[in-house]
mmCIF file of C-alpha atoms in Angstrom:
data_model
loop_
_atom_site.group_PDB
_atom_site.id
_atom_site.type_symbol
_atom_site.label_atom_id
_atom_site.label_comp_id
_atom_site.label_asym_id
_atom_site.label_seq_id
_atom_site.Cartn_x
_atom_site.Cartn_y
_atom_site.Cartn_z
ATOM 1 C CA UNK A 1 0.000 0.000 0.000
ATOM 2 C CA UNK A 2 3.092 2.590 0.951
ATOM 3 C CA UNK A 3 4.868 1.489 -2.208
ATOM 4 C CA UNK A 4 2.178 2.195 -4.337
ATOM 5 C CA UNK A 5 0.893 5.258 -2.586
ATOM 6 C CA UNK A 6 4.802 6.583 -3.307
ATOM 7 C CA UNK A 7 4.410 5.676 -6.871
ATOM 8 C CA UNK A 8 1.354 7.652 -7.090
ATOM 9 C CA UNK A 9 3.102 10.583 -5.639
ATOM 10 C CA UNK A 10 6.654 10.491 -8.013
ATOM 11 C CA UNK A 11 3.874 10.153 -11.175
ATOM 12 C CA UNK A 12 1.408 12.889 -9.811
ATOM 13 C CA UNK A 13 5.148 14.937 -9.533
ATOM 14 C CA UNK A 14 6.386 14.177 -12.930
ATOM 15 C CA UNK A 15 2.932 15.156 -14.747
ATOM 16 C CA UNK A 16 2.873 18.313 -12.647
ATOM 17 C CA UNK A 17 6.289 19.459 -13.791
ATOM 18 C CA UNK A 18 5.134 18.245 -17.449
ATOM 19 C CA UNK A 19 4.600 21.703 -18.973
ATOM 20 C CA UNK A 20 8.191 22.873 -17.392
ATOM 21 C CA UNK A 21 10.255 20.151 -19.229
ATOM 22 C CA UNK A 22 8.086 20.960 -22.806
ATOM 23 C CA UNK A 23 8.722 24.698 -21.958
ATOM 24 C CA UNK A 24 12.510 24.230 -21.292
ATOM 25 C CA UNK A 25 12.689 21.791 -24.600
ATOM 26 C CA UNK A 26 10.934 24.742 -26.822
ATOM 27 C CA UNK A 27 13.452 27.507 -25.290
ATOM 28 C CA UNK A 28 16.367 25.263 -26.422
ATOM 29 C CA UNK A 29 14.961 24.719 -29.925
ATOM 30 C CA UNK A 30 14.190 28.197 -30.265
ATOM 31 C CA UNK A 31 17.661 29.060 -29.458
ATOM 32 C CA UNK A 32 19.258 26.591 -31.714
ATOM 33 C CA UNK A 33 17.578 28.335 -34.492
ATOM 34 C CA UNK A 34 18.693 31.707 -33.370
ATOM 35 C CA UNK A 35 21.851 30.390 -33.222
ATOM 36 C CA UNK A 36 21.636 29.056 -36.327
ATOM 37 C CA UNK A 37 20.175 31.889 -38.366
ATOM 38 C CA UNK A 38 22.613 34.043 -36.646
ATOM 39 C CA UNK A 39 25.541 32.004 -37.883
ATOM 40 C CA UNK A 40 23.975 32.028 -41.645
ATOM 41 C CA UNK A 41 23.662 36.239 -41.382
ATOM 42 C CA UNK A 42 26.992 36.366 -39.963
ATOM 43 C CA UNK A 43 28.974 34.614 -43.416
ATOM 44 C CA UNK A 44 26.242 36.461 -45.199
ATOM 45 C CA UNK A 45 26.757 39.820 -43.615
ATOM 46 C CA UNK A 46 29.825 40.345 -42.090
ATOM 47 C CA UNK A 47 29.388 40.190 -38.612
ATOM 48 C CA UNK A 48 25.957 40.318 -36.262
ATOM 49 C CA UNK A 49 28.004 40.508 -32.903
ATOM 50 C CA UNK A 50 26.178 41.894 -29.488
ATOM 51 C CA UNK A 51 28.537 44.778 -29.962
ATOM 52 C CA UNK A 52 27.619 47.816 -32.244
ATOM 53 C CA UNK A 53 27.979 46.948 -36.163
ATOM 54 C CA UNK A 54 27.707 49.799 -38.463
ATOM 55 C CA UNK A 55 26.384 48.515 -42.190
ATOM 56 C CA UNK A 56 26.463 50.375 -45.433
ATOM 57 C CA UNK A 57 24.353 49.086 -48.244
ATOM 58 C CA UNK A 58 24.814 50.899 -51.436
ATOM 59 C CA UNK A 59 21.471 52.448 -53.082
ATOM 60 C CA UNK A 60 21.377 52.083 -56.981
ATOM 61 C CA UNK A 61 22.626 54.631 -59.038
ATOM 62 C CA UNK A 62 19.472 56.184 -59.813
ATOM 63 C CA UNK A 63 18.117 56.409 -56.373
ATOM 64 C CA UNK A 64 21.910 57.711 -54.993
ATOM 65 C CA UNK A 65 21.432 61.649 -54.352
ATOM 66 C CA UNK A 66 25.148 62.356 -52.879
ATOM 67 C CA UNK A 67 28.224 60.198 -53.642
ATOM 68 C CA UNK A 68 28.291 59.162 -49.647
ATOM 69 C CA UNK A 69 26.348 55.764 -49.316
ATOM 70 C CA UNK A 70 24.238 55.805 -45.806
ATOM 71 C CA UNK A 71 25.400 54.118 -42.946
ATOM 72 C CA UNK A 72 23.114 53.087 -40.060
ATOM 73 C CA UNK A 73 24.227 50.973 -36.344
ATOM 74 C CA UNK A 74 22.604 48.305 -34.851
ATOM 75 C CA UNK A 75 22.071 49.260 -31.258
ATOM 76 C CA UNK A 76 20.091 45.950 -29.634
ATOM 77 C CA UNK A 77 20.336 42.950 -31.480
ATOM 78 C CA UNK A 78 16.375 41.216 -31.565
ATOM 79 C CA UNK A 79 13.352 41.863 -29.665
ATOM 80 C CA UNK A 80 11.041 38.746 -28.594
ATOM 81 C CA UNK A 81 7.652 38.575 -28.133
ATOM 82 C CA UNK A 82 5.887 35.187 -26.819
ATOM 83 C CA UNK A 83 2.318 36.164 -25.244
ATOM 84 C CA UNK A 84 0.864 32.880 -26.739
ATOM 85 C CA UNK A 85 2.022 29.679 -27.988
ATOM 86 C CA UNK A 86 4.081 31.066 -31.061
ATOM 87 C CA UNK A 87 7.181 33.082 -31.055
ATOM 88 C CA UNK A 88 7.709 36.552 -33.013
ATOM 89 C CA UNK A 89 11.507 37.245 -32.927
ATOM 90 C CA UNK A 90 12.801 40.791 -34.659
ATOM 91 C CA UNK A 91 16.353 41.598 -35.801
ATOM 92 C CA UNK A 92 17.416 44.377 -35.354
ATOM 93 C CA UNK A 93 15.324 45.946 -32.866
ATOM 94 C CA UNK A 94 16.841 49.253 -32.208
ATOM 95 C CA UNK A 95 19.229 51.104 -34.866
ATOM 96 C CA UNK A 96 20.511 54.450 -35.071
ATOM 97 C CA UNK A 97 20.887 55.658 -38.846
ATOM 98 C CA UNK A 98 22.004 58.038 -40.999
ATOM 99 C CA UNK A 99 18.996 60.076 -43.269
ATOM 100 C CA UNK A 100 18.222 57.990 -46.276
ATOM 101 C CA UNK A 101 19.923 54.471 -44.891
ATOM 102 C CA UNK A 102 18.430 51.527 -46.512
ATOM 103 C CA UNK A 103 17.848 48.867 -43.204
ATOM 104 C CA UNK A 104 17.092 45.146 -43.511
ATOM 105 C CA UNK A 105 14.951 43.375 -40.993
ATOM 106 C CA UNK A 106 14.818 39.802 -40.377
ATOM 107 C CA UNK A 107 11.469 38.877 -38.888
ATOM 108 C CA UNK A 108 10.689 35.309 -37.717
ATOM 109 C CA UNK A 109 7.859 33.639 -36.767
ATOM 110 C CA UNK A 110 8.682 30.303 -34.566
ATOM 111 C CA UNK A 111 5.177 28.119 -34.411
ATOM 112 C CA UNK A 112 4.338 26.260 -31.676
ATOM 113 C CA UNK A 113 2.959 23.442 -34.079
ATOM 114 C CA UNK A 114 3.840 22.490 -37.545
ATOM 115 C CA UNK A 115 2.203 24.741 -40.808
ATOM 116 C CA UNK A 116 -0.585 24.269 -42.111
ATOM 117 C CA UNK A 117 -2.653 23.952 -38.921
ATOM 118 C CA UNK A 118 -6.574 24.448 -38.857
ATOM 119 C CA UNK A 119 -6.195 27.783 -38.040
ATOM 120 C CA UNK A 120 -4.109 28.652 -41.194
ATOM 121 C CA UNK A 121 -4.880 32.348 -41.364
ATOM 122 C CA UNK A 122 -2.464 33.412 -39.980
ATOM 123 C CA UNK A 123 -0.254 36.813 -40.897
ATOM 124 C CA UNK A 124 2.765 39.240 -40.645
ATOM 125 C CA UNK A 125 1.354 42.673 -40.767
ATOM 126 C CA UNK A 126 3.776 45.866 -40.948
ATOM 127 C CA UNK A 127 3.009 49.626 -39.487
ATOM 128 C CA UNK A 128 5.658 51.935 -40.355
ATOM 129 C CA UNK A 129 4.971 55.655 -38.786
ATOM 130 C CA UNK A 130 7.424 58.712 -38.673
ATOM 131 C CA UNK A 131 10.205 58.993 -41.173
ATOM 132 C CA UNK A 132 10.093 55.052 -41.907
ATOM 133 C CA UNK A 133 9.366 53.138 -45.612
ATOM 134 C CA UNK A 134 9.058 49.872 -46.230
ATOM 135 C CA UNK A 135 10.744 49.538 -49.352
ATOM 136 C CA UNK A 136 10.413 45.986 -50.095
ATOM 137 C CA UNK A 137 9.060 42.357 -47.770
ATOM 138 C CA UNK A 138 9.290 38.780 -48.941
ATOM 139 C CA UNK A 139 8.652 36.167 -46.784
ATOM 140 C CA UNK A 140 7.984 32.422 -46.598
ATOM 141 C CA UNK A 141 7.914 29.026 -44.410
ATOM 142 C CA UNK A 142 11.443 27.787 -44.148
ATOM 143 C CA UNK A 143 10.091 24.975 -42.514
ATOM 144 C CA UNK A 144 6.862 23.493 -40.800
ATOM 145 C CA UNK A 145 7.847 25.020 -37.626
ATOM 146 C CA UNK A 146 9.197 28.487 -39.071
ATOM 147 C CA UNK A 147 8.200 31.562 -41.332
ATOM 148 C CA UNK A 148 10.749 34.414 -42.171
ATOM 149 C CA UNK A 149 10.250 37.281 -43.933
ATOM 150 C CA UNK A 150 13.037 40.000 -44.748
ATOM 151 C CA UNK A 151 11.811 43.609 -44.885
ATOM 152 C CA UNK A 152 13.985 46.605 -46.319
ATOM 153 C CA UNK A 153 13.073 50.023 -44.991
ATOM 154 C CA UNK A 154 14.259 53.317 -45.407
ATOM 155 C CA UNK A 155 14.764 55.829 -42.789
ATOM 156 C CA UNK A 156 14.523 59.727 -43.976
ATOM 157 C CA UNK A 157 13.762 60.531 -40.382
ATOM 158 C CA UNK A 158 13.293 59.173 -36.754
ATOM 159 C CA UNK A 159 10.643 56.912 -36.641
ATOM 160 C CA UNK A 160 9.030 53.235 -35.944
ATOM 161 C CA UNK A 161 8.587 49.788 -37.269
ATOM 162 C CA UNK A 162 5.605 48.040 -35.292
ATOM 163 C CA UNK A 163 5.840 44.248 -36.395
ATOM 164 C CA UNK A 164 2.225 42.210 -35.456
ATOM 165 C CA UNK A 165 1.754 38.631 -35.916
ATOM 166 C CA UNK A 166 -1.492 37.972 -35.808
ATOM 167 C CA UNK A 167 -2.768 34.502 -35.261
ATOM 168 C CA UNK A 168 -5.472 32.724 -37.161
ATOM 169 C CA UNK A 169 -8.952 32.825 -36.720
ATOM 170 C CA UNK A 170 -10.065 30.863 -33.987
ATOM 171 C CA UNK A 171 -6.617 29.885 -32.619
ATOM 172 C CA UNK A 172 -6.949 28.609 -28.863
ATOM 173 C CA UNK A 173 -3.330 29.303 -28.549
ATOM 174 C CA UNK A 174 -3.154 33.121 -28.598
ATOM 175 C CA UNK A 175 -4.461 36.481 -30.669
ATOM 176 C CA UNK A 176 -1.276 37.612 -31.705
ATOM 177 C CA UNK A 177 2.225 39.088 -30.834
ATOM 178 C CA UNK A 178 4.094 42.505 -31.606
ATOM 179 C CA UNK A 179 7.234 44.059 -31.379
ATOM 180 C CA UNK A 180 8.228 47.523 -32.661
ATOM 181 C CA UNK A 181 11.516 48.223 -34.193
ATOM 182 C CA UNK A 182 12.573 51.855 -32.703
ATOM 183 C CA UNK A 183 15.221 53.967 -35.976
ATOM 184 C CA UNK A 184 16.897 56.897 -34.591
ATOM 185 C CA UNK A 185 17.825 59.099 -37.601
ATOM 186 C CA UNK A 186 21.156 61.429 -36.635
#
């Protein structure tokens, strides 16, 4: 009777701490794939190091108003946001430009459960406001688990990105997630 109340106990234990162990097993997968996208930016970039990186990305010839190509610095690296199931990362999330700088961002989209799902209408929407453009967006699902879409925007003066993933329609697992990408134009 002891043995199997004790039993009882060490299973009623492990089911409690359940959601902890799935938790702590989606952190670490969601870091290896920061990790991983990180190390495919860096060969593809230069360098995305937690210290300041100053980028210059020339503009075509027809768009180029002074023979000085805009420069812009990447002040804090990402910004997270994980109110529901699914994860919205943003990279960079703070960046201090020059007028006219030409800024990618690298938006992700980590899902909780693999794409398609039955609430499939899902989306990435964009809300530039002050001196911010979005020049150009392409995304796509890199994988069942994973949708990334890289934005260019131009910065003529200070201003914000707000990023919203909205979740589908009828999702149990959340209504959607934002982050907003502050440019400082000096």
């Amino acid at each position: 009777m002891e043995l199997k109340l004790a039993v009882v106990i060490v299973l009623g234990i492990l089911v409690a701490l359940l959601p902890l162990f799935v938790n702590i097993a989606d952190q670490m997968y969601i870091s290896s794939i920061e990790k991983e996208e990180i190390q495919s930016t860096s060969t593809a970039l230069s360098t995305t190091t937690t210290s300041y990186v100053t980028y210059t990305i020339s503009a075509p010839a027809s768009q180029s108003k002074s023979s000085a190509t805009p420069t812009y610095t990447v002040i804090e690296g990402e910004a997270v946001s994980h109110k529901g199931a699914d994860t919205l990362i943003v990279k960079p999330s703070r960046v201090i430009a020059e007028p006219g700088a030409v800024i990618p961002i690298t938006i992700t989209v980590h899902f909780k459960h693999p794409q398609p799902c039955p609430h499939a209408s899902w989306k990435v929407e964009l809300y530039p406001s002050g001196g911010i453009e979005v020049i150009s967006k392409s995304g796509s699902l890199v994988d069942p688990f994973d949708y990334v879409m890289k934005v260019l925007v131009k910065a003529e003066s200070s201003g914000q990105l707000k990023v919203v993933y909205l979740y589908g329609a009828g999702c149990p697992y959340g209504t959607e997630e934002d982050v907003t990408v502050v440019i400082e134009v000096k």
